[in-house]
PDB file of C-alpha atoms and ligand atoms in Angstrom:
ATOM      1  CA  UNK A   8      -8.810 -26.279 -38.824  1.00  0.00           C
ATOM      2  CA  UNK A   9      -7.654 -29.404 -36.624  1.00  0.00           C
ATOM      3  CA  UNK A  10     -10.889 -30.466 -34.915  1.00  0.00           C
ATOM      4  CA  UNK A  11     -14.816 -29.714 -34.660  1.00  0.00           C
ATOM      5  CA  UNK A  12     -15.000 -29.213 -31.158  1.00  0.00           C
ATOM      6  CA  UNK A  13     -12.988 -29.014 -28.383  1.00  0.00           C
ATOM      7  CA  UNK A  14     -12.995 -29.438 -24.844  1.00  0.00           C
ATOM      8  CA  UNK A  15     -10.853 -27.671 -21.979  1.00  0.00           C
ATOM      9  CA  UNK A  16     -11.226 -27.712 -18.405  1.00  0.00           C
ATOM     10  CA  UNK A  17     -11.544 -24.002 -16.532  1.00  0.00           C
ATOM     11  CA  UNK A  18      -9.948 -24.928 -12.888  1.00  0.00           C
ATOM     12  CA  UNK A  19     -10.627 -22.337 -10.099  1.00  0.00           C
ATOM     13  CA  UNK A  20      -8.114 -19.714  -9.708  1.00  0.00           C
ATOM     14  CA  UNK A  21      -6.740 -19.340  -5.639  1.00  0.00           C
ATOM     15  CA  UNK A  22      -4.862 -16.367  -4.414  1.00  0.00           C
ATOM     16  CA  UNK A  23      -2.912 -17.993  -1.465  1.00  0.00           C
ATOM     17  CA  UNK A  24      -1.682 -14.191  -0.888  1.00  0.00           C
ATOM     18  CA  UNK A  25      -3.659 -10.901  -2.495  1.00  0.00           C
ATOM     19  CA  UNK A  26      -1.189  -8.418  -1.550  1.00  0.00           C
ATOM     20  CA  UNK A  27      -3.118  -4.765  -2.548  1.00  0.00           C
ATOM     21  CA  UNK A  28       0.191  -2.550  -3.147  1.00  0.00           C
ATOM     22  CA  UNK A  29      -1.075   0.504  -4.919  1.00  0.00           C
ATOM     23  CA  UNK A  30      -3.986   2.308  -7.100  1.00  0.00           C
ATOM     24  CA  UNK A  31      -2.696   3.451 -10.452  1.00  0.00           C
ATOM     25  CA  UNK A  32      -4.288   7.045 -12.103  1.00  0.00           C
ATOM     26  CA  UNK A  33      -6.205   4.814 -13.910  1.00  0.00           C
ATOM     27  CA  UNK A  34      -7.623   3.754 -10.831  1.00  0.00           C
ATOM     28  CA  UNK A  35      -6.729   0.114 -11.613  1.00  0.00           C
ATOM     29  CA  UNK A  36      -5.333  -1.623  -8.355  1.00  0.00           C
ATOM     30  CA  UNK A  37      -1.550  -2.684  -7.901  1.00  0.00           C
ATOM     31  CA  UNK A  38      -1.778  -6.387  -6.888  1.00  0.00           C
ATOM     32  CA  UNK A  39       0.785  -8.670  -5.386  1.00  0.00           C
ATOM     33  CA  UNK A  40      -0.704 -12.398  -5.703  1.00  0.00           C
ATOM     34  CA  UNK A  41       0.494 -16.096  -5.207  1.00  0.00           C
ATOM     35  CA  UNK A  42      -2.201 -17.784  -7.312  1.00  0.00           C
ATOM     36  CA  UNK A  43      -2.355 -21.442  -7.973  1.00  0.00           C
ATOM     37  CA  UNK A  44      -4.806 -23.415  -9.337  1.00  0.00           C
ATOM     38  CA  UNK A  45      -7.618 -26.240  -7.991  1.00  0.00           C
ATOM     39  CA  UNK A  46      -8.224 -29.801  -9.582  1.00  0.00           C
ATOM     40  CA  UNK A  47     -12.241 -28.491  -9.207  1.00  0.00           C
ATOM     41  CA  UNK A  48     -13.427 -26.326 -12.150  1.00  0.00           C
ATOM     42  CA  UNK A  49     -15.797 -25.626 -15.141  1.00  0.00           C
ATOM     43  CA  UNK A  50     -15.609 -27.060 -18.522  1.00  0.00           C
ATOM     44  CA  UNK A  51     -16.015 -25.382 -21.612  1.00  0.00           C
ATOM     45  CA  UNK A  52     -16.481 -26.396 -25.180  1.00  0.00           C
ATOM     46  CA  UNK A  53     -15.685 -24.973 -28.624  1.00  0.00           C
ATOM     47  CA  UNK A  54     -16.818 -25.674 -31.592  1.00  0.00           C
ATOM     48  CA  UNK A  55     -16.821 -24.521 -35.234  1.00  0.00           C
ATOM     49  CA  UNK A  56     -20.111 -22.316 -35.947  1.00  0.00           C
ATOM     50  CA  UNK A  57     -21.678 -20.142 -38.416  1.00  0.00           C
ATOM     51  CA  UNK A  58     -22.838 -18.079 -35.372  1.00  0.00           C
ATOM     52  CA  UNK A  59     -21.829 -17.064 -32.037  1.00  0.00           C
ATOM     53  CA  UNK A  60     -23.858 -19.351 -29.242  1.00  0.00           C
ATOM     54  CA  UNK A  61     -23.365 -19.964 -25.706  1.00  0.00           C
ATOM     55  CA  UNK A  62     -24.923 -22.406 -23.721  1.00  0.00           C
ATOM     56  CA  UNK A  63     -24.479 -22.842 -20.337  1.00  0.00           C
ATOM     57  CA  UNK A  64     -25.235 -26.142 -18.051  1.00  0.00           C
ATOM     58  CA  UNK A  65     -24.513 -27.549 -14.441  1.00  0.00           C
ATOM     59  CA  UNK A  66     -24.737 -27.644 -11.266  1.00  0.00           C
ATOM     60  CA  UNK A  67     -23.611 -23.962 -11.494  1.00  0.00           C
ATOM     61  CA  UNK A  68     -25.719 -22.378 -13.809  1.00  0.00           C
ATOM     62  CA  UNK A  69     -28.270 -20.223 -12.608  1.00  0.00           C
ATOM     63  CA  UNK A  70     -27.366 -16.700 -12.925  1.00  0.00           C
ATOM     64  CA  UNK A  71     -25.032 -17.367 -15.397  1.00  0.00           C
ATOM     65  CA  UNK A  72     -25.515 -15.248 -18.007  1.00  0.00           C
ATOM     66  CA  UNK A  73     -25.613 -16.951 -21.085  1.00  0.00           C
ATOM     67  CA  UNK A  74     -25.078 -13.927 -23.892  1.00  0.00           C
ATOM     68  CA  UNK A  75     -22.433 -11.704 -24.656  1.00  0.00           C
ATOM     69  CA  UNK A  76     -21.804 -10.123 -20.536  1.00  0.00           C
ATOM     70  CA  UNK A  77     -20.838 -13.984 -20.188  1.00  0.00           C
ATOM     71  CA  UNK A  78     -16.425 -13.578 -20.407  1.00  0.00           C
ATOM     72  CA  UNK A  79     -16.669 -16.782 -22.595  1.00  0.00           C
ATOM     73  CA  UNK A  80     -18.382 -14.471 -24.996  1.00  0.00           C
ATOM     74  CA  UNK A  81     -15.850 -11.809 -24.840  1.00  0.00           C
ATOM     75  CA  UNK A  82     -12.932 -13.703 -25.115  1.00  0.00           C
ATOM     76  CA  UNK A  83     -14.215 -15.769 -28.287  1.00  0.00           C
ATOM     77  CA  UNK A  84     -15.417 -12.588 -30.053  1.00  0.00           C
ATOM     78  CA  UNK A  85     -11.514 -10.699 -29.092  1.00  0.00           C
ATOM     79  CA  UNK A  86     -10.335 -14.384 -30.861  1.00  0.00           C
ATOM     80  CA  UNK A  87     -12.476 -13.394 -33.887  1.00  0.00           C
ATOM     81  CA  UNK A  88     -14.411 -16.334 -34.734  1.00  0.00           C
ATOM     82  CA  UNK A  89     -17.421 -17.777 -34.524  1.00  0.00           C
ATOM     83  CA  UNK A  90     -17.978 -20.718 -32.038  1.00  0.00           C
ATOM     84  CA  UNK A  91     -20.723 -22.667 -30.281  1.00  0.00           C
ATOM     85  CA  UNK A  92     -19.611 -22.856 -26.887  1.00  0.00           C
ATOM     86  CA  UNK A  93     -20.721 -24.767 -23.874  1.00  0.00           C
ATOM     87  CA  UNK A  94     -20.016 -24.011 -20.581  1.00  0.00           C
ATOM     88  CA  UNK A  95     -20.338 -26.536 -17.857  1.00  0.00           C
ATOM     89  CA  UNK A  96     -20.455 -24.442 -14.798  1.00  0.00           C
ATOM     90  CA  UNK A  97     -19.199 -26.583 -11.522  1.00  0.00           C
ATOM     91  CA  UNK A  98     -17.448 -23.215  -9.781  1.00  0.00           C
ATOM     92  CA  UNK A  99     -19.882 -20.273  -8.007  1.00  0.00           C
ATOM     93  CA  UNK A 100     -20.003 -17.529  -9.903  1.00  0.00           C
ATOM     94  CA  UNK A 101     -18.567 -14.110  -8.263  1.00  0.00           C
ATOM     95  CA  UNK A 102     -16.532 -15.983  -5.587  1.00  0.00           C
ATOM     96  CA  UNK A 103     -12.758 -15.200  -5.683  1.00  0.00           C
ATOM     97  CA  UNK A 104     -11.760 -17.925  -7.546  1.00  0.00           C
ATOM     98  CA  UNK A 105     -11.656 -16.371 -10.967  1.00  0.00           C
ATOM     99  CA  UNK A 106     -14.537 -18.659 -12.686  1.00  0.00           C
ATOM    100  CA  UNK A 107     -15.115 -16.354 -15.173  1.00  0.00           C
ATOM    101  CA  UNK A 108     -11.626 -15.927 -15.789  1.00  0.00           C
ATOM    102  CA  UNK A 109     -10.463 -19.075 -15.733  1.00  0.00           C
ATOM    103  CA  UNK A 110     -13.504 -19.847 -18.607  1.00  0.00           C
ATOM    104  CA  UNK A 111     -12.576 -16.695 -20.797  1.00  0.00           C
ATOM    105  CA  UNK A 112      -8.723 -18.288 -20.545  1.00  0.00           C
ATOM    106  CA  UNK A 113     -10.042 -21.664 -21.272  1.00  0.00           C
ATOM    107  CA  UNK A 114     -12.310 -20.759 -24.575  1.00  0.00           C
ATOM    108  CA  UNK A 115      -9.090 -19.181 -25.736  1.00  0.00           C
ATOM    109  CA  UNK A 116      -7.062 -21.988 -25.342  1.00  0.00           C
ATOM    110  CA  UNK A 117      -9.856 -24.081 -26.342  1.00  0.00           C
ATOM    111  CA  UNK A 118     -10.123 -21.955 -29.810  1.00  0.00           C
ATOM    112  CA  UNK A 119      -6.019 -21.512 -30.405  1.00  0.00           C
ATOM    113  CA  UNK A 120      -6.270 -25.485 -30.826  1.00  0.00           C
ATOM    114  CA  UNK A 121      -9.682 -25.226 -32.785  1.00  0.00           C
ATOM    115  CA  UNK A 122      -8.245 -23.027 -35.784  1.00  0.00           C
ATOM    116  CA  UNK A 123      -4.592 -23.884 -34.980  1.00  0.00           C
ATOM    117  CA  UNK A 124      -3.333 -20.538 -34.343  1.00  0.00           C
ATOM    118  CA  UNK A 125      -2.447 -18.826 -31.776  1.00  0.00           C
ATOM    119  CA  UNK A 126      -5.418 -16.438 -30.284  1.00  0.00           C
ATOM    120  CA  UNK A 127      -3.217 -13.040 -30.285  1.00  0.00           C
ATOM    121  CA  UNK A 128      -5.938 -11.672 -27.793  1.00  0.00           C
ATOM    122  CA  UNK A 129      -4.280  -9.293 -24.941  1.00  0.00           C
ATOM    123  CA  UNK A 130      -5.862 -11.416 -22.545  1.00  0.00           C
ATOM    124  CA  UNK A 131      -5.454  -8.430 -19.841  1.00  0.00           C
ATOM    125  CA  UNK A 132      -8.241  -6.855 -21.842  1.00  0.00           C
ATOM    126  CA  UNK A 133     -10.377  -9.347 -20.758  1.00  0.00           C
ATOM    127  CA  UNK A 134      -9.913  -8.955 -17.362  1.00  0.00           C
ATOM    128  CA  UNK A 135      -6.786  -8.645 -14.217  1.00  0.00           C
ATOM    129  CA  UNK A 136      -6.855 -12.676 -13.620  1.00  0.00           C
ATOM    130  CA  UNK A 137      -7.341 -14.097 -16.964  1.00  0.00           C
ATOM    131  CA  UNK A 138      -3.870 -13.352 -17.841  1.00  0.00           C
ATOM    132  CA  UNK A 139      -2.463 -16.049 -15.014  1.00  0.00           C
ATOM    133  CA  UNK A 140      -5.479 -18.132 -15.951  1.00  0.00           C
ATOM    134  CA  UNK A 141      -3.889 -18.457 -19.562  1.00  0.00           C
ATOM    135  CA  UNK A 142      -1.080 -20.315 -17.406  1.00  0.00           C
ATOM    136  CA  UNK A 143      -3.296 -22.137 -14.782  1.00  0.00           C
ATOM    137  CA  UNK A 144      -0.782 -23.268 -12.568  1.00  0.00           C
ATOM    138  CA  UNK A 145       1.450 -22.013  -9.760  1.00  0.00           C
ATOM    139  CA  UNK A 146       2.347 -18.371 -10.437  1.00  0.00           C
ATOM    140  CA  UNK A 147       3.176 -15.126  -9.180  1.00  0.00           C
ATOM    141  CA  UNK A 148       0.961 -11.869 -10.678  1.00  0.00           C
ATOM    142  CA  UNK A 149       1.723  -8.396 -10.028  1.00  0.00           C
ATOM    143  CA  UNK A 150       1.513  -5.032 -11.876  1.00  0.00           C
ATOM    144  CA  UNK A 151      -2.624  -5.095 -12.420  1.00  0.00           C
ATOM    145  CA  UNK A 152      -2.547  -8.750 -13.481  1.00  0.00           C
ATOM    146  CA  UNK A 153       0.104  -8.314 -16.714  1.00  0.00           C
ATOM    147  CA  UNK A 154       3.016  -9.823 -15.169  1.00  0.00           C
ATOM    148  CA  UNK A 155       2.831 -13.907 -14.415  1.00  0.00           C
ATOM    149  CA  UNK A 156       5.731 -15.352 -12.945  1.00  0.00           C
ATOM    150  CA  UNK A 157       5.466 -19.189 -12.813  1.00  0.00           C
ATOM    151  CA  UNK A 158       6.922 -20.667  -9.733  1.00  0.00           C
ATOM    152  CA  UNK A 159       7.754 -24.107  -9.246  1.00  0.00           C
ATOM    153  CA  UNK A 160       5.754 -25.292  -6.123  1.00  0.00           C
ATOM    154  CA  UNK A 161       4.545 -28.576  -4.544  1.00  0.00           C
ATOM    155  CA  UNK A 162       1.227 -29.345  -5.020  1.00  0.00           C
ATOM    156  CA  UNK A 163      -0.979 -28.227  -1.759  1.00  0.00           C
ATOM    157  CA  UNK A 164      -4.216 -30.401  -0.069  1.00  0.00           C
ATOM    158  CA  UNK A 165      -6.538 -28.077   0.592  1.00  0.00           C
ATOM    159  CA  UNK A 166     -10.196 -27.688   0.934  1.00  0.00           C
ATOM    160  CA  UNK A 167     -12.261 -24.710  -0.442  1.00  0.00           C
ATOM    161  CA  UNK A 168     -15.798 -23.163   1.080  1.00  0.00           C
ATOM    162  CA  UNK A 169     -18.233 -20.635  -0.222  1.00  0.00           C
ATOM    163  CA  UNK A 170     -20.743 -19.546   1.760  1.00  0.00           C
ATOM    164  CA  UNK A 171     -23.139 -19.246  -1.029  1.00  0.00           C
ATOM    165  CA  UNK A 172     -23.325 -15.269  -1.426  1.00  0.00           C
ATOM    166  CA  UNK A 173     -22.297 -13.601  -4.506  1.00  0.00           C
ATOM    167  CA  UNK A 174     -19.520 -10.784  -3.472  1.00  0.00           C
ATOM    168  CA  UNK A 175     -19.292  -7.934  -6.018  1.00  0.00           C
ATOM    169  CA  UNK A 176     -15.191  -7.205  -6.542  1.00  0.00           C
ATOM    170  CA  UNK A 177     -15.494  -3.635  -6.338  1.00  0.00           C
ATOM    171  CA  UNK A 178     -17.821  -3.501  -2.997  1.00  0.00           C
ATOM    172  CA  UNK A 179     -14.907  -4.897  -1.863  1.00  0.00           C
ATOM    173  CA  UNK A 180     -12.313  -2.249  -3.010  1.00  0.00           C
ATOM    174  CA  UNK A 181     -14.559   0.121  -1.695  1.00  0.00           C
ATOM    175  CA  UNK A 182     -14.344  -1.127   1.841  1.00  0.00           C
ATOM    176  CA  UNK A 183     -10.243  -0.868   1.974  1.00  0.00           C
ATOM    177  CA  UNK A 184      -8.660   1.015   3.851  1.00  0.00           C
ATOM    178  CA  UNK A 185      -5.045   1.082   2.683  1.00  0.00           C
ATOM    179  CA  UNK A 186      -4.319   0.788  -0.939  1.00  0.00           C
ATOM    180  CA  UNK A 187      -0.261   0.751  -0.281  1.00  0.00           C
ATOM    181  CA  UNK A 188       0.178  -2.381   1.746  1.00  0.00           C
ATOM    182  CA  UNK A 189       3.786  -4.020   1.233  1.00  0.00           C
ATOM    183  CA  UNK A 190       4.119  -6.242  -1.357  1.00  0.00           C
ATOM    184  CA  UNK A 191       4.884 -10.225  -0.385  1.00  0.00           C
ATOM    185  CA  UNK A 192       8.173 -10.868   1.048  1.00  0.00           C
ATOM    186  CA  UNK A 193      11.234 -12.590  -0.898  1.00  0.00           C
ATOM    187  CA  UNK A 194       9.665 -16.526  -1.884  1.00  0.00           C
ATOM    188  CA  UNK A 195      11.918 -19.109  -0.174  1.00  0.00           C
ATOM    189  CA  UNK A 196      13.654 -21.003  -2.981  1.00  0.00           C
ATOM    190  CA  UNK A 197      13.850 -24.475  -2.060  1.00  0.00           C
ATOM    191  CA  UNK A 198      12.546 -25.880   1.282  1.00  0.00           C
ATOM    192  CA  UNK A 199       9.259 -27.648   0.014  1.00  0.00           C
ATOM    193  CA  UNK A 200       5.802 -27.775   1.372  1.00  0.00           C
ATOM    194  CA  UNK A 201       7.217 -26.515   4.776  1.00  0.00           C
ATOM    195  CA  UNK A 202       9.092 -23.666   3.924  1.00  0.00           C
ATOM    196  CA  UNK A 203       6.143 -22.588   1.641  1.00  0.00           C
ATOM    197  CA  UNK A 204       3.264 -23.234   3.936  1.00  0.00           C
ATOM    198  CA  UNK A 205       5.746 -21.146   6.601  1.00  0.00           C
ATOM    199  CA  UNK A 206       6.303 -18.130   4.304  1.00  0.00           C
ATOM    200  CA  UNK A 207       2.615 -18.370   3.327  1.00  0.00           C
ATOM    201  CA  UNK A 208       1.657 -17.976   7.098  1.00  0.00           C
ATOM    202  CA  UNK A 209       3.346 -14.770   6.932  1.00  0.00           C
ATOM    203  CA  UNK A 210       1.776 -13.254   3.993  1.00  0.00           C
ATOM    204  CA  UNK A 211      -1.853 -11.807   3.665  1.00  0.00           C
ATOM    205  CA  UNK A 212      -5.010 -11.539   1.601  1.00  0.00           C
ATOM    206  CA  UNK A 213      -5.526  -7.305   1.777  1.00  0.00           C
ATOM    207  CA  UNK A 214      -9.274  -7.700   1.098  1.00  0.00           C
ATOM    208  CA  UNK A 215     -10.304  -9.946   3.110  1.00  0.00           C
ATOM    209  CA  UNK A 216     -10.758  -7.850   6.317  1.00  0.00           C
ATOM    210  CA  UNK A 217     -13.196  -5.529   3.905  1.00  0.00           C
ATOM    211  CA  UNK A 218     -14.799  -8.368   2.226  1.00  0.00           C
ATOM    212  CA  UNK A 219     -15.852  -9.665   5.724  1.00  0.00           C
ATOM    213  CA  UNK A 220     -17.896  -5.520   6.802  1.00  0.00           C
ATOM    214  CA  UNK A 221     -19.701  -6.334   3.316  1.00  0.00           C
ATOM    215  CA  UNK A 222     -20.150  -9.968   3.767  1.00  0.00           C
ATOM    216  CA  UNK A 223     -19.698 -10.985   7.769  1.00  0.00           C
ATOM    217  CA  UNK A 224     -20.442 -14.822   7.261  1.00  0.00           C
ATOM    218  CA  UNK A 225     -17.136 -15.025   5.783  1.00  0.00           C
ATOM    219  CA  UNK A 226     -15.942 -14.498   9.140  1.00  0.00           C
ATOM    220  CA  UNK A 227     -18.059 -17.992  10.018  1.00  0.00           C
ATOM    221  CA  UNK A 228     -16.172 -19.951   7.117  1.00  0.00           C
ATOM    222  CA  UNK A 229     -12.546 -19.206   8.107  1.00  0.00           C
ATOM    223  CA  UNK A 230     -13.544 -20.078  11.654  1.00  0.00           C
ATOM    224  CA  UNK A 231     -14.698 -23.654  10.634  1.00  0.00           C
ATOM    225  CA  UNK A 232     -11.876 -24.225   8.387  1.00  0.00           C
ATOM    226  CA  UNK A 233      -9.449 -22.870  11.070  1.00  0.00           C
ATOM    227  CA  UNK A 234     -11.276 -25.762  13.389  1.00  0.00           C
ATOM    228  CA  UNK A 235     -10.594 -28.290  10.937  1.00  0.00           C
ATOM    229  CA  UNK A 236      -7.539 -30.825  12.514  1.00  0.00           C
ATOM    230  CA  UNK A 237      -4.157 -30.573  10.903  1.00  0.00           C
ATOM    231  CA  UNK A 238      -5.561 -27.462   9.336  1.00  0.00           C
ATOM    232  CA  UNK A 239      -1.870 -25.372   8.423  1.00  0.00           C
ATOM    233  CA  UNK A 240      -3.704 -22.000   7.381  1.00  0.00           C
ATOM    234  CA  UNK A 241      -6.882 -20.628   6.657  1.00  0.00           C
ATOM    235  CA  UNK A 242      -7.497 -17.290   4.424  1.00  0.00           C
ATOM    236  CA  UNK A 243     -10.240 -16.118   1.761  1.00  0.00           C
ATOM    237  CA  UNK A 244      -9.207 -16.219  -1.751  1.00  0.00           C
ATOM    238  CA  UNK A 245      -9.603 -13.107  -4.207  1.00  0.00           C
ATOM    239  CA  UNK A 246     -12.498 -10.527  -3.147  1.00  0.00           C
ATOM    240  CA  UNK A 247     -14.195 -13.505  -1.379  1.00  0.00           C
ATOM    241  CA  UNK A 248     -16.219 -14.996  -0.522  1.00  0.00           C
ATOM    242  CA  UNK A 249     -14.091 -18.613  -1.043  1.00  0.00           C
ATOM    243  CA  UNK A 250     -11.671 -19.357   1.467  1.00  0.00           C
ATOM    244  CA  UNK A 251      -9.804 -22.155   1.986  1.00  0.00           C
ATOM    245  CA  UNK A 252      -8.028 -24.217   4.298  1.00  0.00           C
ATOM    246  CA  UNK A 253      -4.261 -26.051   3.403  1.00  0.00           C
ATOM    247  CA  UNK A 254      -2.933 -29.000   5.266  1.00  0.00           C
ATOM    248  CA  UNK A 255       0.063 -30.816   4.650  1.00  0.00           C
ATOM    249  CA  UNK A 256       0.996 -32.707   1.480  1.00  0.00           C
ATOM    250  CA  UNK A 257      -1.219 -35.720   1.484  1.00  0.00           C
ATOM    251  CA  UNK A 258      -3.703 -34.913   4.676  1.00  0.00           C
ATOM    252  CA  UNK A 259      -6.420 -37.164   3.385  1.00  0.00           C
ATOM    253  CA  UNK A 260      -9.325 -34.237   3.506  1.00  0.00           C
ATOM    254  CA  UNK A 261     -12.350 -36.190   2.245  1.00  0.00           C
ATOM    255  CA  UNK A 262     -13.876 -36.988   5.958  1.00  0.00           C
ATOM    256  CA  UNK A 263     -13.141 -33.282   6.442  1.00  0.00           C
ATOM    257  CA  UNK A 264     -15.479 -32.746   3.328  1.00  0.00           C
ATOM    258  CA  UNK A 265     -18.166 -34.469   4.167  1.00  0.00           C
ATOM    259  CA  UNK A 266     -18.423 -33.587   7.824  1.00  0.00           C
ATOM    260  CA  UNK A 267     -18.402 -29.544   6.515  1.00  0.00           C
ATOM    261  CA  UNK A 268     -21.312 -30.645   4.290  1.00  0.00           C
ATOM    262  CA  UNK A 269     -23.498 -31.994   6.859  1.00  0.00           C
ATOM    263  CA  UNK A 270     -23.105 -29.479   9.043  1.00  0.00           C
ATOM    264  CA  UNK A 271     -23.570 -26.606   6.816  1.00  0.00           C
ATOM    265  CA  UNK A 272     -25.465 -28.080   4.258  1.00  0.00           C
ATOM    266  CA  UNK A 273     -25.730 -24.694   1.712  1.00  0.00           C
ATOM    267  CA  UNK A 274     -22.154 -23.787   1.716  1.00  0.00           C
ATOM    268  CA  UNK A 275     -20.382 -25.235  -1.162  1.00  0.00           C
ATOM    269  CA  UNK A 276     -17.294 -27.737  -0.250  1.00  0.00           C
ATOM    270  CA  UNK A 277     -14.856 -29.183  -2.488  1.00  0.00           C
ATOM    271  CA  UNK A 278     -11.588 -30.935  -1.549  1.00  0.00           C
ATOM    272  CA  UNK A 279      -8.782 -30.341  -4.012  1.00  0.00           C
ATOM    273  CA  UNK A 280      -5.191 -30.664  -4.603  1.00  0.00           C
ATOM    274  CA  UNK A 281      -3.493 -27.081  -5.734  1.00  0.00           C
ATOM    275  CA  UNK A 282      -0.620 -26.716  -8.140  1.00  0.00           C
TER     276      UNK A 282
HETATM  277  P1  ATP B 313     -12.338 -13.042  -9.634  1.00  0.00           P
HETATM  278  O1  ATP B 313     -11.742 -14.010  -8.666  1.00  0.00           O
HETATM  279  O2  ATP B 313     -11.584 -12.975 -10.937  1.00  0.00           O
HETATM  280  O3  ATP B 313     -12.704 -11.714  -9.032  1.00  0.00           O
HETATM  281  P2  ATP B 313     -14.966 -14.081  -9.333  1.00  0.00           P
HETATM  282  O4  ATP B 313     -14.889 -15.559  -9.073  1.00  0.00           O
HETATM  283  O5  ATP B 313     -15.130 -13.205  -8.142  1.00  0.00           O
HETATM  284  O6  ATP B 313     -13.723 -13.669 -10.151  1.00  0.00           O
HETATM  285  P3  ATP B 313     -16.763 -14.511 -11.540  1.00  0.00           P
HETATM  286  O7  ATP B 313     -17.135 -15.912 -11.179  1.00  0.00           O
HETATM  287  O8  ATP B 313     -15.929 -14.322 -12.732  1.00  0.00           O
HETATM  288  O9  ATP B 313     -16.144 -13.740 -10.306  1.00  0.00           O
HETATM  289  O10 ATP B 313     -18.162 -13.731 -11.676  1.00  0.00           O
HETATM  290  C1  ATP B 313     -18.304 -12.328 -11.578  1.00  0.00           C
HETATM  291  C2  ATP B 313     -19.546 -11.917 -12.384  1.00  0.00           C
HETATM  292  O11 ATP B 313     -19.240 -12.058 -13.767  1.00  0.00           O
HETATM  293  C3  ATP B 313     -20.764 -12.802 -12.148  1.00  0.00           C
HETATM  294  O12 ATP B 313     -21.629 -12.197 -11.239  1.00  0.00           O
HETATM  295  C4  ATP B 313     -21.397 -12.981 -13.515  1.00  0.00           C
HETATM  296  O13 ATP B 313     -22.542 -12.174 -13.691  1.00  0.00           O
HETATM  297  C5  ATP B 313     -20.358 -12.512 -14.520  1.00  0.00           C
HETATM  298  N1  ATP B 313     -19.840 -13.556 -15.423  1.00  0.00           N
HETATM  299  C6  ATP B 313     -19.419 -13.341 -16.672  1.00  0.00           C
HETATM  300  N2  ATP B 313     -18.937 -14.467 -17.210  1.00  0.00           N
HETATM  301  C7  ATP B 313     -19.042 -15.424 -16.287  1.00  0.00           C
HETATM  302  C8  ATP B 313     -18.697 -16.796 -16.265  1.00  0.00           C
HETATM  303  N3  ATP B 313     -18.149 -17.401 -17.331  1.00  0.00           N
HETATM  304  N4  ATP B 313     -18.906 -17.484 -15.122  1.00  0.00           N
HETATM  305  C9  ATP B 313     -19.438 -16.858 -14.056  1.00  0.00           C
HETATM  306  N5  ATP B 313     -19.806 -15.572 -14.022  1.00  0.00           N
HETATM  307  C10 ATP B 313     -19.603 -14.848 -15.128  1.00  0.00           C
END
């Protein structure tokens, strides 16, 4: 034991690229995936208990389920310990960016420094994007989510916008068309922000064309993030319904923010710096 309780932070999960390259026999998809990670998240707490508890609190909480469906849940019980955990939801729930991954990764780092051991949970078996959510920061993920290749990268401006509709992952799948796209192109070694935002330009996100038949009003956020000055490129992150917007290194974006606000009062808006 080396504390009673422990806090870690859950930061949303962003696939610049969601390259769909394949369907095992399994059924479980082939994914090609740039993914870093946003400055905006959840927080989660662990602490020593006699019983499993989960508690959850925030702006993002409703609908959250708070018993063992929650991932937290999951990923404390594959740990094998008891712990009272809080989770401070701040991310919407089923919107591309991995919130109840990026928790599930969290609790496990959160409980490796709790009992001072290392968790030992296959943290594929908890789901495709919690293993690159055990690394939270710029990465590569192929294969169904098992292999994480961390990439050095400059950290991005960019702003993120839900629309505030839950979109179910495997709708989403459902709507594809092609499951054998081609996977991202070679990543330009060297060259900075430019040469990334460039070779980013000419990547894609597979589902968002199908995400937008089951959820059109995604179609309205990219449009007012692709009218946003300075804005560099505009895509959906995941299976949707978050998509963002990137601008160059140090594009102040907080006027940006607020102005999206106003005008569309129920969408959520966060400005954030990626890495
Ligand atoms: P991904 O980008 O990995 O597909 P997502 O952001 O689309 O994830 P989640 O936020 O993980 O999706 O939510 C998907 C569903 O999982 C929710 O509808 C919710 O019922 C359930 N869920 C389980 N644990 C959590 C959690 N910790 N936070 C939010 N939702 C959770």
């Amino acid at each position: 034991m080396t504390s009673a309780a422990n806090e870690v932070f859950a930061p949303a999960k962003i696939n610049l690229t969601l390259h769909v390259t394949g369907q095992r026999a399994d059924c479980y998809h082939l994914l090609d995936s740039l993914v870093m990670f946003a400055d905006v998240g959840d927080r989660v707490t662990v602490a020593h208990a006699d019983q499993m508890s989960l508690a959850v609190t925030g702006p993002m909480a409703a609908g959250v389920p708070d018993d063992a469906r929650n991932l937290c849940w999951k990923a404390a019980q594959a740990f094998g310990a008891p712990v009272a955990i809080t989770l401070d939801k701040h991310l919407p729930a089923a919107a591309g960016i991995g919130g109840g991954s990026s928790d599930a990764a969290a609790v496990l780092r959160g409980m490796e420094q709790l009992f001072g051991r290392p968790s030992g949970v296959d943290a594929l078996s908890l789901g495709a994007d919690v293993p690159v959510c055990m690394v939270a920061h710029a990465a590569r993920m192929s294969g169904i989510g098992e292999e994480v290749l961390p990439l050095f990268m400059e950290p991005l401006s960019a702003i993120l916008v839900n629309p505030g509709v839950e979109v179910a992952t495997p709708d989403v799948f459902r709507a594809l068309d092609r499951r054998d796209n081609p996977p991202m192109t070679p990543w330009p070694e060297g060259g900075g922000t430019p040469a990334a935002l460039a070779w980013l330009a000419e990547q894609r996100n597979d589902l968002q064309p199908p995400a937008i038949t089951v959820q059109p009003v995604i179609a309205e956020v990219l449009q007012a993030l692709a009218d946003l000055p300075d804005a560099r490129l505009v895509r959906m992150s995941g299976s949707g319904a978050t998509c963002f917007a990137l601008f160059d290194s140090g594009t102040p974006t907080e006027a940006m923010v607020n102005d999206l606000r106003s005008a569309f009062p129920q969408w959520w808006v966060a400005g954030t710096i990626l890495s």
